[in-house]
Tab-separated table of C-alpha atoms in Angstrom:
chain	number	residue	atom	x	y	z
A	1449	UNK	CA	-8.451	-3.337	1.811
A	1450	UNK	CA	-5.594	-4.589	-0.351
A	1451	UNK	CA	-2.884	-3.500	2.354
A	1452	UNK	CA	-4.960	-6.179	4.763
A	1453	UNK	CA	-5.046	-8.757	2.667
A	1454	UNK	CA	-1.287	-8.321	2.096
A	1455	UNK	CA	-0.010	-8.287	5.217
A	1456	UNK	CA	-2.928	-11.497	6.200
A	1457	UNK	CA	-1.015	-13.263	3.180
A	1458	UNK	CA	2.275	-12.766	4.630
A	1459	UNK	CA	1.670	-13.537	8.103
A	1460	UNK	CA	0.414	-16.894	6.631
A	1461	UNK	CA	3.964	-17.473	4.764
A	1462	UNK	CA	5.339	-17.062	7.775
A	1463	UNK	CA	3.038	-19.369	9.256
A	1464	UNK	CA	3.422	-21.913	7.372
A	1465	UNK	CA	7.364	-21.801	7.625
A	1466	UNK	CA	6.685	-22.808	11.188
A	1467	UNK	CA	3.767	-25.433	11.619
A	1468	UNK	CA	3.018	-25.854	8.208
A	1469	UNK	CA	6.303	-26.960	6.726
A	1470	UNK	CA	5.549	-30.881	8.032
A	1471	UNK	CA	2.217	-30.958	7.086
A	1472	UNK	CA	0.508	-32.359	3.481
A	1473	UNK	CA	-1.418	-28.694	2.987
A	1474	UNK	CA	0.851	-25.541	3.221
A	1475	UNK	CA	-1.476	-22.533	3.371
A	1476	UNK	CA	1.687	-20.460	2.325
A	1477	UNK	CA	2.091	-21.612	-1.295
A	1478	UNK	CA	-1.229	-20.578	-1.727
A	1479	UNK	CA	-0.869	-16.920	-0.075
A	1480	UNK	CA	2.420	-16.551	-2.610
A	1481	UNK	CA	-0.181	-17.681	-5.290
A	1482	UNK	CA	-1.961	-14.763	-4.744
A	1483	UNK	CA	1.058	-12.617	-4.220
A	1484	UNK	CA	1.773	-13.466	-8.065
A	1485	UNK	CA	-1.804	-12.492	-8.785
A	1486	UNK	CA	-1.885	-9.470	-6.921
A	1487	UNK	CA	1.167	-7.905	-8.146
A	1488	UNK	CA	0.254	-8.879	-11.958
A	1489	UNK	CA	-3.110	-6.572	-11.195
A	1490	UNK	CA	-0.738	-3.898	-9.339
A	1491	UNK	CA	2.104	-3.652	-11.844
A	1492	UNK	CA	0.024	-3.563	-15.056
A	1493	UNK	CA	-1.789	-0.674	-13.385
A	1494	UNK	CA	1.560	1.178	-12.282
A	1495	UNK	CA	3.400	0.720	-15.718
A	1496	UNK	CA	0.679	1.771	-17.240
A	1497	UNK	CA	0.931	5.434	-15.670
A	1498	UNK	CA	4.707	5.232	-16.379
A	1499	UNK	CA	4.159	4.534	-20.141
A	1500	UNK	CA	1.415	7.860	-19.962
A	1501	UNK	CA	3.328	9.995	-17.777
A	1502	UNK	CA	7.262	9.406	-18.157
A	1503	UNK	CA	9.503	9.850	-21.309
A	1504	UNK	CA	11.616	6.639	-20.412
A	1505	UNK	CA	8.919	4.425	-19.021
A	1506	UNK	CA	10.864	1.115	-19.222
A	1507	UNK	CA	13.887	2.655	-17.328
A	1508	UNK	CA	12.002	4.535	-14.312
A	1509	UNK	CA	9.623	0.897	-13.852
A	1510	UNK	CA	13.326	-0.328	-13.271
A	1511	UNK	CA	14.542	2.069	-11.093
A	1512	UNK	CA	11.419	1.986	-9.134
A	1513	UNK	CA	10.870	-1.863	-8.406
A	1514	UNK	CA	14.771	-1.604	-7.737
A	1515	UNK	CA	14.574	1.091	-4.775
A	1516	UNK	CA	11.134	-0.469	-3.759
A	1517	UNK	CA	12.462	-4.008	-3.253
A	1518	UNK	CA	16.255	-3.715	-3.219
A	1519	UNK	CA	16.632	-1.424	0.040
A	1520	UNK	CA	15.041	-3.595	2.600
A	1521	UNK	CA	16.117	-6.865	0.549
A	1522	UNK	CA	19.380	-6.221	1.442
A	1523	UNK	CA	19.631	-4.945	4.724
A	1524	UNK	CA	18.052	-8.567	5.380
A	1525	UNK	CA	20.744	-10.425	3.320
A	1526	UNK	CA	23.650	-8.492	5.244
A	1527	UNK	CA	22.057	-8.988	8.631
A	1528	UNK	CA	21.652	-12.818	8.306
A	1529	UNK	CA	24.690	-13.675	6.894
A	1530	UNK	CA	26.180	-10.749	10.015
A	1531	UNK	CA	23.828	-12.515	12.733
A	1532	UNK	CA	25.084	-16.175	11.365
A	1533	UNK	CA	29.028	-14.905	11.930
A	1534	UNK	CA	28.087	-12.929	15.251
A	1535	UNK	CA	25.670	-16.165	16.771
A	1536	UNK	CA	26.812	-19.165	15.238
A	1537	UNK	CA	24.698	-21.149	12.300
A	1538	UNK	CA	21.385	-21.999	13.008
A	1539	UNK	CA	20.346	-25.572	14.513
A	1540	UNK	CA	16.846	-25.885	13.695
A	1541	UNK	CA	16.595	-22.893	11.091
A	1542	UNK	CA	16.765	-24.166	7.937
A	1543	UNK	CA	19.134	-22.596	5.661
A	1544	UNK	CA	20.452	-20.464	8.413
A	1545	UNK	CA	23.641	-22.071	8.631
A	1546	UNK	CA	25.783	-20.884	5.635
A	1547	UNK	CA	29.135	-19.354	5.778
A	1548	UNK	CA	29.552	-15.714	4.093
A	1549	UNK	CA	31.763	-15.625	1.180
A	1550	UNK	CA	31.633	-12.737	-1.155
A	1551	UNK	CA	30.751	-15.115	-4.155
A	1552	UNK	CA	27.751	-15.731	-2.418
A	1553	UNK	CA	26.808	-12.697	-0.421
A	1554	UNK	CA	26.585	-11.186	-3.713
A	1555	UNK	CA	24.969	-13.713	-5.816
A	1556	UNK	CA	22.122	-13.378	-2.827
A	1557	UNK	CA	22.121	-9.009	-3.113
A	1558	UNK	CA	21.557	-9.966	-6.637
A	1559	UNK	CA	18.597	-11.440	-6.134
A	1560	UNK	CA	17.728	-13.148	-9.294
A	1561	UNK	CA	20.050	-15.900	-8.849
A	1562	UNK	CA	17.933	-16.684	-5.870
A	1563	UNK	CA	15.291	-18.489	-7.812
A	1564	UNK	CA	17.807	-21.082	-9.365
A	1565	UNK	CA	18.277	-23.155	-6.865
A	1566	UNK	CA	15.822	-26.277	-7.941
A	1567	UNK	CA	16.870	-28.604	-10.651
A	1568	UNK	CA	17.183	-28.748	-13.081
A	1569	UNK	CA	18.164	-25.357	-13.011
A	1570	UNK	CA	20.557	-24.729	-10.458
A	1571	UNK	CA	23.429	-21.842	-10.069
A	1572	UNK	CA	25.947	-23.879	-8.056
A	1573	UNK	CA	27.337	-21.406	-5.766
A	1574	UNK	CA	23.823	-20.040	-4.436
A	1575	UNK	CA	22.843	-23.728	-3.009
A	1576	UNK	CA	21.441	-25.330	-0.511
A	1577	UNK	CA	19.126	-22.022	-0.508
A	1578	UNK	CA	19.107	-18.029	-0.960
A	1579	UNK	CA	20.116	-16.777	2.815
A	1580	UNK	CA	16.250	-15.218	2.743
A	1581	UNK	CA	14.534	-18.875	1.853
A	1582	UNK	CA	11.734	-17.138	0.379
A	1583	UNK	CA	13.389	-15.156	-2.113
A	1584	UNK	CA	13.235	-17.500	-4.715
A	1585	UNK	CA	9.209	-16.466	-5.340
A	1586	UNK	CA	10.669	-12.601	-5.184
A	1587	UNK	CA	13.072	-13.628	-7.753
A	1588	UNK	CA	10.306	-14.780	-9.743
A	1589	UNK	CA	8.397	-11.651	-9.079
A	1590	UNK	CA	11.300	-9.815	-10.621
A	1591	UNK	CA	11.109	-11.966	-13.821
A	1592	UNK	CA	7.930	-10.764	-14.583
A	1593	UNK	CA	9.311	-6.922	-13.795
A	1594	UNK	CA	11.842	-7.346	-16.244
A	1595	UNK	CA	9.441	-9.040	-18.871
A	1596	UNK	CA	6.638	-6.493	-18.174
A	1597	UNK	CA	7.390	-3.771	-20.625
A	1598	UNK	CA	7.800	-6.350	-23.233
A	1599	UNK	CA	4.592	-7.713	-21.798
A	1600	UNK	CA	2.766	-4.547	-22.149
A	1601	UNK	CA	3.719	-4.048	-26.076
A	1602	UNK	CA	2.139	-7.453	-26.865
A	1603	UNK	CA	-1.145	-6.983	-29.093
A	1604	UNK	CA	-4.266	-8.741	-27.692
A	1605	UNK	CA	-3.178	-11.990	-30.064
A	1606	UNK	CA	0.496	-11.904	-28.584
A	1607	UNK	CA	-0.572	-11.760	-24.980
A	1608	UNK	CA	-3.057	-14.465	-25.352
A	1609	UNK	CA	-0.759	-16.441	-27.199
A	1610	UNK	CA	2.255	-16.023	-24.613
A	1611	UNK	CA	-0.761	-17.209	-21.899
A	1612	UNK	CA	-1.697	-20.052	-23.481
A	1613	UNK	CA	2.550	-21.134	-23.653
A	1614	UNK	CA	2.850	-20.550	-19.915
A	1615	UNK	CA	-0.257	-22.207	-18.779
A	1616	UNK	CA	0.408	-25.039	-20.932
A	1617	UNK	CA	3.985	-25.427	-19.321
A	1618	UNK	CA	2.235	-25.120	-15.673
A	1619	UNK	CA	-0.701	-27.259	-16.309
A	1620	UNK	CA	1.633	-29.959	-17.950
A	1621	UNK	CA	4.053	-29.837	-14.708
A	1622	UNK	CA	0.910	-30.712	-12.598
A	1623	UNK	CA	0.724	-34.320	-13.869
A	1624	UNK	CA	4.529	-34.895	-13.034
A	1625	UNK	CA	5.577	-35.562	-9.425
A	1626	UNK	CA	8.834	-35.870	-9.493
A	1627	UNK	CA	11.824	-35.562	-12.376
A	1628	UNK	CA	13.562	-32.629	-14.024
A	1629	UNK	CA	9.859	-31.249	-15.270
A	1630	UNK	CA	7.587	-31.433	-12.167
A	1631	UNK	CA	4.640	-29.465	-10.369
A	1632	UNK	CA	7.169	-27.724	-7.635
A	1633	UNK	CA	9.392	-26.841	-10.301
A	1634	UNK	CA	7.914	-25.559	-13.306
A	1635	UNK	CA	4.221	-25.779	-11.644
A	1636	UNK	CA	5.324	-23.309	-8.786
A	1637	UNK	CA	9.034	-21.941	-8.869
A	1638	UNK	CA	9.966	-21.129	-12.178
A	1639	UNK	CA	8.760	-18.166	-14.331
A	1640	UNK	CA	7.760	-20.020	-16.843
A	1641	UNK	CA	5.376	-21.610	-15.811
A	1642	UNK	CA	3.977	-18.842	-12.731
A	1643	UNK	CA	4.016	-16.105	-15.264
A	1644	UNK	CA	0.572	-17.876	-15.798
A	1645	UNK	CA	-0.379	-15.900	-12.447
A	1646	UNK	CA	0.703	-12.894	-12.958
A	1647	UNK	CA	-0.591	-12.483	-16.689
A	1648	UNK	CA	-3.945	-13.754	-14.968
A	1649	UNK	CA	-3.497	-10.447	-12.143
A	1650	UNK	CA	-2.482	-8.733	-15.636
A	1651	UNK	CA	-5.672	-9.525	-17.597
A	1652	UNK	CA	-7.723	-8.741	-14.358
A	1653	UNK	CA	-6.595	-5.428	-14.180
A	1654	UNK	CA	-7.719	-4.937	-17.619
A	1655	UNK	CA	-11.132	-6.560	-16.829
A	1656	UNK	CA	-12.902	-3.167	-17.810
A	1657	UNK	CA	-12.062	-4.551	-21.833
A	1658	UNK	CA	-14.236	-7.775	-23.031
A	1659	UNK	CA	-11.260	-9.156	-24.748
A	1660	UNK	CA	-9.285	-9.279	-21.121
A	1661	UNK	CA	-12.634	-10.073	-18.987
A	1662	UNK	CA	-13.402	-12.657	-21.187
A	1663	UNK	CA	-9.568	-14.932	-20.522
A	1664	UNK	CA	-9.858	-13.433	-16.620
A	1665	UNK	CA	-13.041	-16.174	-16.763
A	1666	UNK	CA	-11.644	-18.924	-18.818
A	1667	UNK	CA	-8.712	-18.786	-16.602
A	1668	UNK	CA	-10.484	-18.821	-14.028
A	1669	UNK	CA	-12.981	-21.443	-14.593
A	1670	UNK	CA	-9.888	-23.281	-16.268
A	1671	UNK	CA	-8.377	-23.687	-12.659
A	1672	UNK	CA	-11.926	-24.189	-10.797
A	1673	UNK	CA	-12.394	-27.276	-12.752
A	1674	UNK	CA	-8.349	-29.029	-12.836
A	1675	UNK	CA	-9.105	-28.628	-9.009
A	1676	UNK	CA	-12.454	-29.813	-8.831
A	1677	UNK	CA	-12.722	-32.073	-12.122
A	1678	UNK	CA	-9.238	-32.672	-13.686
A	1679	UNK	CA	-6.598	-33.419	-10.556
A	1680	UNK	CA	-9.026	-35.737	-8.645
A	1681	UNK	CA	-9.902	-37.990	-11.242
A	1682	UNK	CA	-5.753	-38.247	-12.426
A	1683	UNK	CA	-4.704	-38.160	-8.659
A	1684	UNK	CA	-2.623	-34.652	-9.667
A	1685	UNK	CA	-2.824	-33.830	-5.443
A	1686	UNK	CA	-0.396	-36.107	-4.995
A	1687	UNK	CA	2.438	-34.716	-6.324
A	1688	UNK	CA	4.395	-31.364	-4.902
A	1689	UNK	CA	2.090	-28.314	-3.953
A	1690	UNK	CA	-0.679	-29.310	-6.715
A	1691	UNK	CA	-3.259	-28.313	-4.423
A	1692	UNK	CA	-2.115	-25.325	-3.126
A	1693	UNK	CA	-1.168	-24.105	-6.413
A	1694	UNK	CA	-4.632	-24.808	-7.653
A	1695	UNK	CA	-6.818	-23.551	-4.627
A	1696	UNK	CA	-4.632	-20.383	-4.647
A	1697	UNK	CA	-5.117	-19.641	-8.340
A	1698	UNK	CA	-9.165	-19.802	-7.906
A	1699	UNK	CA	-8.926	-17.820	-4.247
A	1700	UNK	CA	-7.027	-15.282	-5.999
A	1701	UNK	CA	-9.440	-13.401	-8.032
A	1702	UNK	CA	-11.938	-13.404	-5.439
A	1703	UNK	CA	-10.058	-12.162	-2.940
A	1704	UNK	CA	-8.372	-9.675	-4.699
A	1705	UNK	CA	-11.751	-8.476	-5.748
A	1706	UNK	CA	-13.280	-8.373	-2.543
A	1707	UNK	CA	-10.083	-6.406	-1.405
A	1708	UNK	CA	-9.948	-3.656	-4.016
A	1709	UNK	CA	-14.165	-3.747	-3.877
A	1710	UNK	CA	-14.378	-2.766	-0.406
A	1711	UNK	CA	-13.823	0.733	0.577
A	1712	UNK	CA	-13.619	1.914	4.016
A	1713	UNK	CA	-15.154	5.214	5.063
A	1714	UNK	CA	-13.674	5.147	8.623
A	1715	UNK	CA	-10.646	7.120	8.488
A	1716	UNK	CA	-8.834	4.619	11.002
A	1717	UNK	CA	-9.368	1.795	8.977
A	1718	UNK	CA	-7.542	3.341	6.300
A	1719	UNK	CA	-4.489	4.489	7.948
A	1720	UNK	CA	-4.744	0.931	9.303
A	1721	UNK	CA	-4.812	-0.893	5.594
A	1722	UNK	CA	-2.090	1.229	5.015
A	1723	UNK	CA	-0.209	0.597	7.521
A	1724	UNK	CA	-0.294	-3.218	7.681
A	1725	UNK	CA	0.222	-3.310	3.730
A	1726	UNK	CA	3.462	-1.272	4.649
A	1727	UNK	CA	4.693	-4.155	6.875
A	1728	UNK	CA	3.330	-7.173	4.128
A	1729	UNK	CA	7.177	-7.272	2.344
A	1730	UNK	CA	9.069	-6.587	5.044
A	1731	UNK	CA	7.491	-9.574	6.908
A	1732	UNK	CA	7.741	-11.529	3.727
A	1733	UNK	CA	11.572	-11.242	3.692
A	1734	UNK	CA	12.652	-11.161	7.629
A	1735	UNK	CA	10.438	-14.124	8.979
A	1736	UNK	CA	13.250	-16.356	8.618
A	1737	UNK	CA	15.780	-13.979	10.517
A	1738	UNK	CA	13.011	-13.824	13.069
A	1739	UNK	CA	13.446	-17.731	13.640
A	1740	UNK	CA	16.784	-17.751	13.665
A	1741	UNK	CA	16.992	-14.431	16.443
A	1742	UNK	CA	14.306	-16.216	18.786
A	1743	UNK	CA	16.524	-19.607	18.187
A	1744	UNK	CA	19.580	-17.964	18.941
A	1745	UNK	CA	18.435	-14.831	22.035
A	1746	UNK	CA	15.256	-16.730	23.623
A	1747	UNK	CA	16.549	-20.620	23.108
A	1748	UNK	CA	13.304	-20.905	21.561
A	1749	UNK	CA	13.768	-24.042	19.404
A	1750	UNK	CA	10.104	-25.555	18.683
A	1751	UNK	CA	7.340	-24.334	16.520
A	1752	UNK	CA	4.472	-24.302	18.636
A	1753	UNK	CA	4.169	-22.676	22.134
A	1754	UNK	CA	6.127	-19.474	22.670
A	1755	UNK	CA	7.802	-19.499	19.821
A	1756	UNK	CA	5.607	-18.503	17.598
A	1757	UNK	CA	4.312	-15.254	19.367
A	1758	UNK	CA	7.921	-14.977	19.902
A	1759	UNK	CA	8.672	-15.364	16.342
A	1760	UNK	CA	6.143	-13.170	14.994
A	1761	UNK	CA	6.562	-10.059	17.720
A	1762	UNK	CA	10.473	-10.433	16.381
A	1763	UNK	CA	9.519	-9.924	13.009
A	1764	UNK	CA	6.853	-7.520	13.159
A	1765	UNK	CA	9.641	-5.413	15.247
A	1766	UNK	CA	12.376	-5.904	12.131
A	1767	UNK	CA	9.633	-5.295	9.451
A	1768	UNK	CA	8.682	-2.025	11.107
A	1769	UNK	CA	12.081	-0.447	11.044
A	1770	UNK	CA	12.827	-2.137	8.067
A	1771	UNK	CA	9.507	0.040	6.502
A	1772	UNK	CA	10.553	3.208	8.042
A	1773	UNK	CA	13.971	2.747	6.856
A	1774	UNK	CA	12.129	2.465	3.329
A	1775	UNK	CA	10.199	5.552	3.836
A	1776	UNK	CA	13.063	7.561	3.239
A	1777	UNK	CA	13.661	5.313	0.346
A	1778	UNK	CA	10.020	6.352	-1.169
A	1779	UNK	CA	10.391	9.792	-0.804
A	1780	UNK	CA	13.263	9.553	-3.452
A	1781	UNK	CA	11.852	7.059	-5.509
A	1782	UNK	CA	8.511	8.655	-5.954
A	1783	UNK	CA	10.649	11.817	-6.953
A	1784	UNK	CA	12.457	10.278	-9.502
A	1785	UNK	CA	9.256	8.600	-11.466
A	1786	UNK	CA	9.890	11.152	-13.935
A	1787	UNK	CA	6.017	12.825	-14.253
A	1788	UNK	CA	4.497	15.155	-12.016
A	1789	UNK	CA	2.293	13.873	-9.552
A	1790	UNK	CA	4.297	11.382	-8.004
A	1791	UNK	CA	7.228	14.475	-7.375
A	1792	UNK	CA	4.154	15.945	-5.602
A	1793	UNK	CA	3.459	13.167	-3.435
A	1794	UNK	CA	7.196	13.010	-2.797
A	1795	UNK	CA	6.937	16.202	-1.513
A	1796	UNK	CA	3.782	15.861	0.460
């Protein structure tokens, strides 16, 4: 039921980018909480089978994560920054109002850039914010891509060791509310200190060994009691997304759990987790395009009402050809994994 959960997660990023943005809880921090966690448990497991079954492991993981993500990325990046020349900027969109340049159209398509955009780290030319807002956490994502072969090298010591440096960074960044070291920062934005996620998705996926199930608990408990214990008594909610970030590092393993535990016998259900985890990125990354088409066609300008339907029918209409343009796109990329049973999947 992972393909569910995904696309329930996305739909609440989304969400929250329209009633949630004003408000002192943001369900969508914690959803891309569990993004992190998600893909640590999903990517450990997939370069796994690349270090078993291909000769150049390190070089296919590239090449897939690039034709997985990349595609779809930037037909969205070309389309706002076409829809923004075509329609005007945006009014009420935020973001949505930047002139192309080719400086900055391509510092967007290059997506990494996208993440430095909060001091005190900050690539000049890609401010106010990436033309896809959100792409700053898939920047992030792609941090961890590029790290993950070194990742996956590290003895038990190493891994535990590079841990206990991120989570220190994160856990540190939750008592700061504001300056150049601070819980939206380096608690929530920047690698180093959400690489504590994914290593946690990492370790889960590697439950099966005590060493691994053992830090999956401490982690675990770890962020049960700065929730519970810790941020209360040293008023850490108050500062930037502290509470989200928390509450979506102790949802995570449950949920993830509970998604990967429960396996449908129906057929239709299936098809249907499928499906909807098909539509999960492309929702992720068009939402905003959404807002600004609905703004820009329908005059819808608010964020309650019809907008939202509105909103979310556009989107769910983009991310569906946006995922069957990607299909072509997989059938390629599963043939050039480099071992055997993906070509046959390719072909199937």
């Amino acid at each position: 039921m992972l393909g569910i959960t995904r696309f329930v997660l996305a739909i609440l990023v989304l969400l929250s980018h329209t009633t949630g943005a004003g408000f002192s809880f943001n369900p969508g921090i914690v959803a891309v909480i569990v993004f992190y966690f998600t893909s640590g448990y999903l990517m450990q497991r997939s370069y796994r089978r690349f270090s078993e079954h291909s000769e150049h492991p390190a070089r296919t993981f590239y090449l897939d994560r690039v034709l997985k993500l990349f595609p779809q990325y930037a037909v969205v990046v070309i389309a706002s920054f076409a829809a923004i020349a075509a329609l005007g900027p945006a009014e009420h969109v935020l973001f949505l109002n930047q002139q192309a340049s080719l400086g900055k159209v391509l510092l967007n398509l290059a997506l990494l850039p996208a993440n430095y955009v909060f001091a005190p780290l900050v690539i000049g030319p890609m401010l106010p914010h990436p033309i896809i807002p959100p792409a700053w956490s898939l920047s992030s994502e792609f941090h961890f891509y590029l790290l993950l072969p070194l990742i996956f090298l590290l003895p038990r010591r190493g891994f535990l060791a590079l841990l206990c440096l991120t989570l220190s960074i994160q856990v540190a960044a939750l008592f700061f509310g504001s300056g150049p070291f601070n819980s939206d920062n380096f608690g929530y934005r920047f690698i180093f200190g959400v690489l504590t996620f994914f290593l946690f998705g990492y370790a889960f996926s590697k439950a099966h060994e005590l060493f691994y199930r053992r830090i999956v608990q401490t982690v675990w408990v770890l962020y049960v009691a700065m929730l519970l214990i810790v941020a209360p008594a040293f008023g850490l909610l108050a500062n930037p997304h502290a509470l989200e970030v928390l509450l979506g590092a102790v949802l995570a393993l449950p949920l993830v759990y509970a998604a990967i535990t429960l396996q449908p016998q129906d057929l239709w259900i299936k098809r249907l987790d499928e499906q909807l985890g098909r539509l999960a990125y492309p929702i992720f990354i068009s939402h905003f395009l959404a807002f600004f088409l609905c703004e820009k066609m329908l005059g819808l300008q608010g964020q309650s009402g019809l907008a939202i339907p509105a909103v979310i029918l556009t989107c769910l209409i983009i991310s569906w050809l946006l995922s069957a343009l990607q299909r072509g796109v997989d059938r390629y990329r599963l043939a050039s994994r480099g071992f055997d049973s993906a070509k046959r999947l390719a072909e199937a």
